[in-house]
Amino acid sequence: MKIWNLIEETLQSRKMHMTLIDPAKQNLDAAGEISKAAEAAGTDAVMVGGSTGITQDNLDGTVDEIKRRSSLPVIYFPSGANAIARNCDAIYFMSMLNSRNVRNLTGEHWRGAPVIRQLGLETISMGYVVIEPGMKVGEVGEADVVLRDDTARAVGYALTAQYFGMAMVYLEAGSGAPSPVPSDMVREVRRSVRIPIVVGGGIARPDDARSLIAAGADIIVTGTLVENGDFERPLKEIVGAVRDSRTAP
Ligand code: 1GP
């Protein structure tokens, strides 16, 4: 089944959680361990990517190891065309809508697209919007970050993604952000668009996930959580909170 069909189908009955593994942050064995534990915790997919230090070698090695240790779908979450995950199940074909650098809007894309076609990879188009503080991805992506109280601008970008025909919009506070994207912002975006809303960055507690979903998030992404030892229990709690949550009517 195509990953996009799986996402659409799953979202008809419940919200989803995805675990982000950054190939630059741990060795292959640890990446495999994380994917195994993430599958046991009930996560829906592994996203592989990071802002810096991604090479074709560490990317391919990480994807292979995840596939060896779990049966989770693997989605490549790219930072550029310098490396394309050959063995992933799908790739987010994403544009950082609030980057000041055209490289992140379409520049890496025209370089990577022919390779993606050659590899026959499934693409899932996504508008990527960096919200304050943006952390590393905001910095390297040269994002003109959306301020936390500038809900109108977040709504404008989300509508832009939808009107461009993108399948989803990702509201990103940045990996390791001190707090997640504000729930009020997610609520306004939910009122404005019909495409699924992905939220990530700084989601550390089950309550963070619950309030984002209550506000209208469809997919919750956590990464930093699995980069520390003893992550099994907190991961299980967050995934459980996501799978049991409902959006407020
Ligand atoms: C980063 O949104 C993801 O792209 C995950 O963020 O590492 O803070 O969980 P965290």
mmCIF file of C-alpha atoms in Angstrom, residues 14-246:
data_model
loop_
_atom_site.group_PDB
_atom_site.id
_atom_site.type_symbol
_atom_site.label_atom_id
_atom_site.label_comp_id
_atom_site.label_asym_id
_atom_site.label_seq_id
_atom_site.Cartn_x
_atom_site.Cartn_y
_atom_site.Cartn_z
ATOM 1 C CA ARG A 14 -7.460 8.131 14.734
ATOM 2 C CA LYS A 15 -4.518 10.513 15.002
ATOM 3 C CA MET A 16 -0.985 9.411 14.173
ATOM 4 C CA HIS A 17 2.473 9.572 15.743
ATOM 5 C CA MET A 18 5.741 9.495 13.845
ATOM 6 C CA THR A 19 9.193 8.995 15.317
ATOM 7 C CA LEU A 20 12.009 11.060 13.839
ATOM 8 C CA ILE A 21 15.447 9.472 13.679
ATOM 9 C CA ASP A 22 18.347 11.740 12.723
ATOM 10 C CA PRO A 23 21.111 9.629 11.106
ATOM 11 C CA ALA A 24 23.744 12.069 12.392
ATOM 12 C CA LYS A 25 22.729 11.639 16.019
ATOM 13 C CA GLN A 26 23.461 7.971 16.781
ATOM 14 C CA ASN A 27 25.168 4.891 15.398
ATOM 15 C CA LEU A 28 23.339 2.335 13.286
ATOM 16 C CA ASP A 29 22.753 -0.090 16.110
ATOM 17 C CA ALA A 30 21.142 2.618 18.256
ATOM 18 C CA ALA A 31 18.964 3.674 15.303
ATOM 19 C CA GLY A 32 17.796 0.078 14.945
ATOM 20 C CA GLU A 33 17.066 -0.163 18.685
ATOM 21 C CA ILE A 34 15.029 3.036 18.550
ATOM 22 C CA SER A 35 12.931 1.801 15.632
ATOM 23 C CA LYS A 36 12.280 -1.507 17.359
ATOM 24 C CA ALA A 37 11.204 0.246 20.568
ATOM 25 C CA ALA A 38 9.153 2.773 18.594
ATOM 26 C CA GLU A 39 7.272 -0.016 16.847
ATOM 27 C CA ALA A 40 6.597 -1.698 20.192
ATOM 28 C CA ALA A 41 5.326 1.641 21.532
ATOM 29 C CA GLY A 42 2.834 1.859 18.632
ATOM 30 C CA THR A 43 4.313 4.662 16.539
ATOM 31 C CA ASP A 44 2.946 4.725 12.982
ATOM 32 C CA ALA A 45 6.083 5.430 10.964
ATOM 33 C CA VAL A 46 9.712 6.425 11.216
ATOM 34 C CA MET A 47 10.825 9.659 9.611
ATOM 35 C CA VAL A 48 14.528 9.796 8.811
ATOM 36 C CA GLY A 49 16.303 13.111 8.469
ATOM 37 C CA GLY A 50 18.103 15.984 10.116
ATOM 38 C CA SER A 51 19.269 19.531 9.499
ATOM 39 C CA THR A 52 23.021 18.870 9.297
ATOM 40 C CA GLY A 53 25.451 15.995 8.855
ATOM 41 C CA ILE A 54 23.320 13.852 6.522
ATOM 42 C CA THR A 55 25.411 11.836 4.060
ATOM 43 C CA GLN A 56 24.336 9.198 1.556
ATOM 44 C CA ASP A 57 26.176 6.660 3.719
ATOM 45 C CA ASN A 58 24.683 7.423 7.118
ATOM 46 C CA LEU A 59 21.258 7.854 5.519
ATOM 47 C CA ASP A 60 21.262 4.532 3.636
ATOM 48 C CA GLY A 61 22.789 2.735 6.628
ATOM 49 C CA THR A 62 20.142 4.111 8.985
ATOM 50 C CA VAL A 63 17.223 3.279 6.677
ATOM 51 C CA ASP A 64 18.536 -0.267 6.151
ATOM 52 C CA GLU A 65 18.972 -0.799 9.883
ATOM 53 C CA ILE A 66 15.473 0.496 10.666
ATOM 54 C CA LYS A 67 14.056 -1.835 8.027
ATOM 55 C CA ARG A 68 16.023 -4.755 9.452
ATOM 56 C CA ARG A 69 14.830 -4.168 13.010
ATOM 57 C CA SER A 70 11.207 -3.125 12.475
ATOM 58 C CA SER A 71 8.425 -3.355 9.941
ATOM 59 C CA LEU A 72 7.491 0.321 10.242
ATOM 60 C CA PRO A 73 7.117 2.460 7.124
ATOM 61 C CA VAL A 74 10.165 4.685 6.641
ATOM 62 C CA ILE A 75 9.638 8.179 5.272
ATOM 63 C CA TYR A 76 12.594 10.312 4.248
ATOM 64 C CA PHE A 77 12.422 13.833 5.738
ATOM 65 C CA PRO A 78 15.028 15.579 3.573
ATOM 66 C CA SER A 79 17.103 18.662 4.168
ATOM 67 C CA GLY A 80 18.431 18.788 0.621
ATOM 68 C CA ALA A 81 19.263 16.922 -2.573
ATOM 69 C CA ASN A 82 22.792 15.989 -1.481
ATOM 70 C CA ALA A 83 21.487 12.626 -0.258
ATOM 71 C CA ILE A 84 18.314 10.753 -1.234
ATOM 72 C CA ALA A 85 17.230 7.725 0.784
ATOM 73 C CA ARG A 86 17.098 4.956 -1.827
ATOM 74 C CA ASN A 87 15.415 2.357 0.369
ATOM 75 C CA CYS A 88 12.764 4.467 2.052
ATOM 76 C CA ASP A 89 9.064 3.799 1.441
ATOM 77 C CA ALA A 90 8.246 7.418 0.646
ATOM 78 C CA ILE A 91 9.793 10.856 0.686
ATOM 79 C CA TYR A 92 8.255 14.080 1.930
ATOM 80 C CA PHE A 93 8.600 16.353 -1.077
ATOM 81 C CA MET A 94 8.565 19.456 1.047
ATOM 82 C CA SER A 95 9.121 23.125 0.527
ATOM 83 C CA MET A 96 10.043 25.429 3.408
ATOM 84 C CA LEU A 97 7.413 28.029 2.624
ATOM 85 C CA ASN A 98 8.921 30.700 4.870
ATOM 86 C CA SER A 99 12.554 30.332 3.831
ATOM 87 C CA ARG A 100 14.295 33.453 2.533
ATOM 88 C CA ASN A 101 16.459 31.240 0.329
ATOM 89 C CA VAL A 102 14.997 29.906 -2.924
ATOM 90 C CA ARG A 103 17.190 26.837 -2.459
ATOM 91 C CA ASN A 104 14.752 25.648 0.238
ATOM 92 C CA LEU A 105 11.650 26.554 -1.760
ATOM 93 C CA THR A 106 12.415 24.842 -5.069
ATOM 94 C CA GLY A 107 16.209 24.864 -5.519
ATOM 95 C CA GLU A 108 17.057 21.552 -3.864
ATOM 96 C CA HIS A 109 13.899 20.162 -5.418
ATOM 97 C CA TRP A 110 14.775 20.535 -9.090
ATOM 98 C CA ARG A 111 18.085 18.865 -8.323
ATOM 99 C CA GLY A 112 16.522 15.970 -6.407
ATOM 100 C CA ALA A 113 13.368 15.403 -8.452
ATOM 101 C CA PRO A 114 15.003 13.543 -11.382
ATOM 102 C CA VAL A 115 16.766 11.230 -8.910
ATOM 103 C CA ILE A 116 13.483 10.566 -7.134
ATOM 104 C CA ARG A 117 11.858 9.717 -10.455
ATOM 105 C CA GLN A 118 14.705 7.418 -11.383
ATOM 106 C CA LEU A 119 14.457 5.605 -8.050
ATOM 107 C CA GLY A 120 10.679 5.340 -8.393
ATOM 108 C CA LEU A 121 10.088 6.707 -4.881
ATOM 109 C CA GLU A 122 6.651 7.679 -3.649
ATOM 110 C CA THR A 123 6.472 11.420 -2.962
ATOM 111 C CA ILE A 124 4.168 13.072 -0.423
ATOM 112 C CA SER A 125 4.016 16.811 -0.978
ATOM 113 C CA MET A 126 4.201 18.961 2.094
ATOM 114 C CA GLY A 127 4.336 22.628 2.980
ATOM 115 C CA TYR A 128 6.860 23.115 5.771
ATOM 116 C CA VAL A 129 6.470 26.179 7.977
ATOM 117 C CA VAL A 130 8.989 27.075 10.662
ATOM 118 C CA ILE A 131 7.523 28.664 13.764
ATOM 119 C CA GLU A 132 9.532 30.586 16.382
ATOM 120 C CA PRO A 133 12.057 29.677 17.763
ATOM 121 C CA GLY A 134 12.829 27.387 14.783
ATOM 122 C CA MET A 135 16.046 26.105 16.358
ATOM 123 C CA LYS A 136 18.660 24.617 14.005
ATOM 124 C CA VAL A 137 16.332 24.039 11.062
ATOM 125 C CA GLY A 138 15.220 27.676 11.185
ATOM 126 C CA GLU A 139 18.834 28.761 11.124
ATOM 127 C CA VAL A 140 20.174 26.514 8.369
ATOM 128 C CA GLY A 141 16.959 26.859 6.375
ATOM 129 C CA GLU A 142 17.209 30.662 6.590
ATOM 130 C CA ALA A 143 13.613 30.769 7.746
ATOM 131 C CA ASP A 144 11.793 34.006 8.272
ATOM 132 C CA VAL A 145 10.210 32.363 11.333
ATOM 133 C CA VAL A 146 6.536 32.868 12.090
ATOM 134 C CA LEU A 147 6.323 34.521 15.509
ATOM 135 C CA ARG A 148 4.425 32.526 18.110
ATOM 136 C CA ASP A 149 1.624 35.089 18.278
ATOM 137 C CA ASP A 150 1.379 35.615 14.506
ATOM 138 C CA THR A 151 -1.430 33.163 13.961
ATOM 139 C CA ALA A 152 -2.664 34.995 10.873
ATOM 140 C CA ARG A 153 0.637 34.367 9.107
ATOM 141 C CA ALA A 154 0.615 30.673 10.045
ATOM 142 C CA VAL A 155 -2.906 30.430 8.623
ATOM 143 C CA GLY A 156 -1.757 32.187 5.450
ATOM 144 C CA TYR A 157 1.071 29.710 4.927
ATOM 145 C CA ALA A 158 -1.179 26.716 5.625
ATOM 146 C CA LEU A 159 -3.694 27.990 3.067
ATOM 147 C CA THR A 160 -0.815 28.547 0.652
ATOM 148 C CA ALA A 161 0.141 24.878 1.043
ATOM 149 C CA GLN A 162 -3.440 23.801 0.437
ATOM 150 C CA TYR A 163 -3.984 26.047 -2.579
ATOM 151 C CA PHE A 164 -0.697 24.825 -4.069
ATOM 152 C CA GLY A 165 -2.224 21.334 -3.856
ATOM 153 C CA MET A 166 0.165 20.076 -1.198
ATOM 154 C CA ALA A 167 -1.047 16.994 0.658
ATOM 155 C CA MET A 168 -0.175 18.207 4.163
ATOM 156 C CA VAL A 169 1.193 21.156 6.102
ATOM 157 C CA TYR A 170 3.880 20.772 8.781
ATOM 158 C CA LEU A 171 4.089 23.324 11.594
ATOM 159 C CA GLU A 172 7.622 23.018 12.963
ATOM 160 C CA ALA A 173 8.903 24.712 16.130
ATOM 161 C CA GLY A 174 12.348 23.151 15.572
ATOM 162 C CA SER A 175 13.917 20.077 17.064
ATOM 163 C CA GLY A 176 14.526 20.541 20.780
ATOM 164 C CA ALA A 177 12.389 23.692 20.972
ATOM 165 C CA PRO A 178 11.684 24.688 24.600
ATOM 166 C CA SER A 179 7.955 24.527 23.877
ATOM 167 C CA PRO A 180 5.860 23.208 20.996
ATOM 168 C CA VAL A 181 3.926 25.235 18.416
ATOM 169 C CA PRO A 182 1.170 27.074 20.347
ATOM 170 C CA SER A 183 -2.132 25.185 20.432
ATOM 171 C CA ASP A 184 -4.033 28.382 19.620
ATOM 172 C CA MET A 185 -2.090 28.639 16.367
ATOM 173 C CA VAL A 186 -2.882 25.012 15.494
ATOM 174 C CA ARG A 187 -6.564 25.668 16.279
ATOM 175 C CA GLU A 188 -6.767 28.600 13.865
ATOM 176 C CA VAL A 189 -4.929 26.654 11.168
ATOM 177 C CA ARG A 190 -7.355 23.744 11.673
ATOM 178 C CA ARG A 191 -10.300 26.095 11.199
ATOM 179 C CA SER A 192 -8.817 27.319 7.941
ATOM 180 C CA VAL A 193 -7.545 24.269 6.031
ATOM 181 C CA ARG A 194 -8.817 20.786 5.304
ATOM 182 C CA ILE A 195 -5.438 19.125 4.612
ATOM 183 C CA PRO A 196 -3.821 17.143 7.469
ATOM 184 C CA ILE A 197 -1.707 19.160 9.901
ATOM 185 C CA VAL A 198 1.607 17.726 11.085
ATOM 186 C CA VAL A 199 3.094 19.278 14.240
ATOM 187 C CA GLY A 200 6.599 18.777 15.602
ATOM 188 C CA GLY A 201 9.369 20.332 17.628
ATOM 189 C CA GLY A 202 9.578 20.423 21.415
ATOM 190 C CA ILE A 203 6.788 17.924 22.080
ATOM 191 C CA ALA A 204 8.068 16.249 25.215
ATOM 192 C CA ARG A 205 5.044 15.282 27.316
ATOM 193 C CA PRO A 206 1.788 13.434 26.675
ATOM 194 C CA ASP A 207 -0.108 16.601 27.634
ATOM 195 C CA ASP A 208 1.668 18.548 24.867
ATOM 196 C CA ALA A 209 0.455 15.964 22.360
ATOM 197 C CA ARG A 210 -3.078 15.945 23.818
ATOM 198 C CA SER A 211 -3.517 19.694 23.596
ATOM 199 C CA LEU A 212 -2.123 19.880 20.059
ATOM 200 C CA ILE A 213 -4.503 17.153 18.930
ATOM 201 C CA ALA A 214 -7.425 18.737 20.749
ATOM 202 C CA ALA A 215 -6.561 21.895 18.795
ATOM 203 C CA GLY A 216 -6.610 19.990 15.497
ATOM 204 C CA ALA A 217 -3.198 18.414 14.815
ATOM 205 C CA ASP A 218 -3.394 15.141 12.865
ATOM 206 C CA ILE A 219 0.155 13.848 13.076
ATOM 207 C CA ILE A 220 2.516 14.396 16.008
ATOM 208 C CA VAL A 221 6.259 14.068 15.422
ATOM 209 C CA THR A 222 8.809 13.521 18.169
ATOM 210 C CA GLY A 223 12.550 13.161 17.729
ATOM 211 C CA THR A 224 14.627 14.403 20.649
ATOM 212 C CA LEU A 225 12.698 12.140 23.007
ATOM 213 C CA VAL A 226 14.360 9.021 21.569
ATOM 214 C CA GLU A 227 17.841 10.498 21.553
ATOM 215 C CA ASN A 228 18.220 10.057 25.318
ATOM 216 C CA GLY A 229 18.498 6.774 27.169
ATOM 217 C CA ASP A 230 15.404 5.375 28.908
ATOM 218 C CA PHE A 231 13.032 6.703 26.293
ATOM 219 C CA GLU A 232 10.785 3.629 26.114
ATOM 220 C CA ARG A 233 8.303 4.700 28.762
ATOM 221 C CA PRO A 234 7.969 8.388 27.778
ATOM 222 C CA LEU A 235 7.637 7.357 24.125
ATOM 223 C CA LYS A 236 4.922 4.828 24.954
ATOM 224 C CA GLU A 237 3.061 7.492 26.949
ATOM 225 C CA ILE A 238 3.189 10.051 24.140
ATOM 226 C CA VAL A 239 2.191 7.548 21.465
ATOM 227 C CA GLY A 240 -0.644 6.332 23.706
ATOM 228 C CA ALA A 241 -1.825 9.922 24.233
ATOM 229 C CA VAL A 242 -1.820 10.511 20.458
ATOM 230 C CA ARG A 243 -3.660 7.325 19.557
ATOM 231 C CA ASP A 244 -6.343 7.877 22.208
ATOM 232 C CA SER A 245 -6.881 11.587 21.531
ATOM 233 C CA ARG A 246 -9.692 13.180 19.610
#
